[in-house]
Each structure stands twice: as structure tokens, then as C-alpha cells.
CSV table of N, CA and C in Angstrom, one decimal:
chain,number,residue,atom,x,y,z
A,29,UNK,N,0.8,-1.2,0.0
A,29,UNK,CA,0.0,0.0,0.0
A,29,UNK,C,0.9,1.3,0.0
A,30,UNK,N,2.0,1.3,-0.7
A,30,UNK,CA,2.8,2.4,-0.8
A,30,UNK,C,2.5,3.3,-2.0
A,31,UNK,N,2.3,4.6,-1.8
A,31,UNK,CA,2.1,5.5,-2.9
A,31,UNK,C,3.3,6.3,-3.2
A,32,UNK,N,3.9,6.2,-4.3
A,32,UNK,CA,5.2,6.9,-4.5
A,32,UNK,C,4.9,8.4,-4.9
A,33,UNK,N,3.6,8.8,-4.9
A,33,UNK,CA,3.3,10.2,-5.3
A,33,UNK,C,3.6,11.2,-4.2
A,34,UNK,N,3.2,10.8,-3.0
A,34,UNK,CA,3.4,11.8,-1.9
A,34,UNK,C,4.6,11.4,-1.0
A,35,UNK,N,5.4,12.3,-0.5
A,35,UNK,CA,6.4,12.0,0.5
A,35,UNK,C,5.7,11.6,1.8
A,36,UNK,N,6.5,11.1,2.7
A,36,UNK,CA,5.9,10.5,3.9
A,36,UNK,C,5.3,11.6,4.8
A,37,UNK,N,6.0,12.7,4.9
A,37,UNK,CA,5.6,13.8,5.8
A,37,UNK,C,4.2,14.3,5.4
A,38,UNK,N,4.0,14.6,4.1
A,38,UNK,CA,2.8,15.0,3.6
A,38,UNK,C,1.7,14.0,3.8
A,39,UNK,N,2.0,12.7,3.5
A,39,UNK,CA,1.0,11.7,3.7
A,39,UNK,C,0.6,11.6,5.1
A,40,UNK,N,1.5,11.7,6.1
A,40,UNK,CA,1.1,11.6,7.5
A,40,UNK,C,0.2,12.8,7.8
A,41,UNK,N,0.6,14.0,7.4
A,41,UNK,CA,-0.2,15.2,7.7
A,41,UNK,C,-1.6,15.0,7.1
A,42,UNK,N,-1.7,14.5,5.9
A,42,UNK,CA,-3.0,14.3,5.2
A,42,UNK,C,-3.8,13.3,6.0
A,43,UNK,N,-3.2,12.2,6.4
A,43,UNK,CA,-4.0,11.2,7.2
A,43,UNK,C,-4.5,11.8,8.5
A,44,UNK,N,-3.6,12.6,9.1
A,44,UNK,CA,-4.1,13.2,10.4
A,44,UNK,C,-5.2,14.1,10.2
A,45,UNK,N,-5.2,15.0,9.2
A,45,UNK,CA,-6.3,15.9,9.0
A,45,UNK,C,-7.6,15.2,8.6
A,46,UNK,N,-7.4,14.1,7.8
A,46,UNK,CA,-8.6,13.3,7.4
A,46,UNK,C,-9.2,12.7,8.7
A,47,UNK,N,-8.4,12.1,9.5
A,47,UNK,CA,-9.0,11.4,10.7
A,47,UNK,C,-9.6,12.4,11.7
A,48,UNK,N,-9.0,13.6,11.8
A,48,UNK,CA,-9.5,14.6,12.7
A,48,UNK,C,-10.8,15.1,12.2
A,49,UNK,N,-10.9,15.4,10.8
A,49,UNK,CA,-12.1,15.8,10.2
A,49,UNK,C,-13.2,14.8,10.4
A,50,UNK,N,-12.9,13.5,10.2
A,50,UNK,CA,-13.9,12.5,10.4
A,50,UNK,C,-14.4,12.5,11.8
A,51,UNK,N,-13.5,12.6,12.8
A,51,UNK,CA,-13.9,12.7,14.2
A,51,UNK,C,-14.8,13.9,14.5
A,52,UNK,N,-14.5,15.0,13.9
A,52,UNK,CA,-15.3,16.2,14.1
A,52,UNK,C,-16.7,16.1,13.5
A,53,UNK,N,-16.7,15.5,12.3
A,53,UNK,CA,-18.1,15.4,11.7
A,53,UNK,C,-18.9,14.3,12.5
A,54,UNK,N,-18.2,13.3,13.0
A,54,UNK,CA,-18.9,12.3,13.8
A,54,UNK,C,-19.5,12.9,15.1
A,55,UNK,N,-18.6,13.7,15.7
A,55,UNK,CA,-19.1,14.4,16.9
A,55,UNK,C,-20.3,15.3,16.6
A,56,UNK,N,-20.2,16.1,15.5
A,56,UNK,CA,-21.3,17.0,15.1
A,56,UNK,C,-22.6,16.2,14.9
A,57,UNK,N,-22.4,15.0,14.2
A,57,UNK,CA,-23.6,14.2,13.9
A,57,UNK,C,-24.2,13.7,15.2
A,58,UNK,N,-23.4,13.3,16.2
A,58,UNK,CA,-23.9,12.8,17.5
A,58,UNK,C,-24.6,13.9,18.2
A,59,UNK,N,-24.0,15.1,18.2
A,59,UNK,CA,-24.7,16.3,18.9
A,59,UNK,C,-26.0,16.5,18.2
A,60,UNK,N,-26.1,16.5,16.9
A,60,UNK,CA,-27.4,16.8,16.2
A,60,UNK,C,-28.4,15.7,16.6
A,61,UNK,N,-28.0,14.4,16.6
A,61,UNK,CA,-28.9,13.4,17.0
A,61,UNK,C,-29.4,13.5,18.4
A,62,UNK,N,-28.5,13.9,19.3
A,62,UNK,CA,-28.9,14.1,20.7
A,62,UNK,C,-29.9,15.2,20.8
A,63,UNK,N,-29.6,16.3,20.1
A,63,UNK,CA,-30.5,17.5,20.2
A,63,UNK,C,-31.9,17.1,19.6
A,64,UNK,N,-31.9,16.3,18.5
A,64,UNK,CA,-33.2,15.9,18.0
A,64,UNK,C,-33.9,15.0,18.9
A,65,UNK,N,-33.2,14.1,19.6
A,65,UNK,CA,-33.9,13.2,20.5
A,65,UNK,C,-34.4,14.0,21.7
A,66,UNK,N,-33.7,15.0,22.2
A,66,UNK,CA,-34.2,15.7,23.3
A,66,UNK,C,-35.4,16.5,22.9
A,67,UNK,N,-35.4,17.1,21.7
A,67,UNK,CA,-36.6,17.8,21.2
A,67,UNK,C,-37.8,16.9,21.1
A,68,UNK,N,-37.6,15.7,20.6
A,68,UNK,CA,-38.7,14.8,20.4
A,68,UNK,C,-39.2,14.4,21.8
A,69,UNK,N,-38.3,14.1,22.8
A,69,UNK,CA,-38.7,13.8,24.1
A,69,UNK,C,-39.5,14.9,24.8
A,70,UNK,N,-39.1,16.1,24.6
A,70,UNK,CA,-39.8,17.2,25.2
A,70,UNK,C,-41.1,17.4,24.6
A,71,UNK,N,-41.3,17.1,23.3
A,71,UNK,CA,-42.6,17.2,22.7
A,71,UNK,C,-43.5,16.2,23.2
A,72,UNK,N,-43.0,14.9,23.3
A,72,UNK,CA,-43.9,13.9,23.8
A,72,UNK,C,-44.2,13.9,25.3
A,73,UNK,N,-43.2,14.4,26.1
A,73,UNK,CA,-43.5,14.5,27.5
A,73,UNK,C,-43.1,15.9,27.9
A,74,UNK,N,-44.0,16.9,27.8
A,74,UNK,CA,-43.6,18.3,28.1
A,74,UNK,C,-43.4,18.6,29.6
A,75,UNK,N,-43.9,17.7,30.5
A,75,UNK,CA,-43.7,18.0,31.9
A,75,UNK,C,-42.3,17.7,32.3
A,76,UNK,N,-41.6,16.8,31.6
A,76,UNK,CA,-40.2,16.4,32.1
A,76,UNK,C,-39.2,17.2,31.3
A,77,UNK,N,-38.4,18.0,31.9
A,77,UNK,CA,-37.5,18.9,31.2
A,77,UNK,C,-36.2,18.2,31.0
A,78,UNK,N,-35.5,17.6,32.0
A,78,UNK,CA,-34.2,17.0,31.8
A,78,UNK,C,-34.4,15.5,31.7
A,79,UNK,N,-33.7,15.0,30.7
A,79,UNK,CA,-33.8,13.5,30.5
A,79,UNK,C,-32.6,12.8,30.9
């Protein structure tokens, strides 16, 4: 799995940015899902504020 196009330093930097970007988007997706779940819970049970 060696690519002779990129030097090792650039390849390592590229891998790091891709993995960090993937983690950030995953965290954003989790936050959006949690917010949507809380909104749905508040709509179904309006008396209960904190879940």
C-alpha cells in the first residue's frame, strides 16, 4: 500500500487531517442526533425537562 506520489511527511499530515475531520463530523452528527432526541422527548413529555 505504498504510494510513490506523496512524500511520507505530507502523507502523514494528510492522514491526520482526514482522521480529525472525520472525528469532528462524527461528533457533530452525534450532537445533532442528541438534540433531535431531546426535542422529540420534550414534545412527547412536556412535563419532564431534563432527560
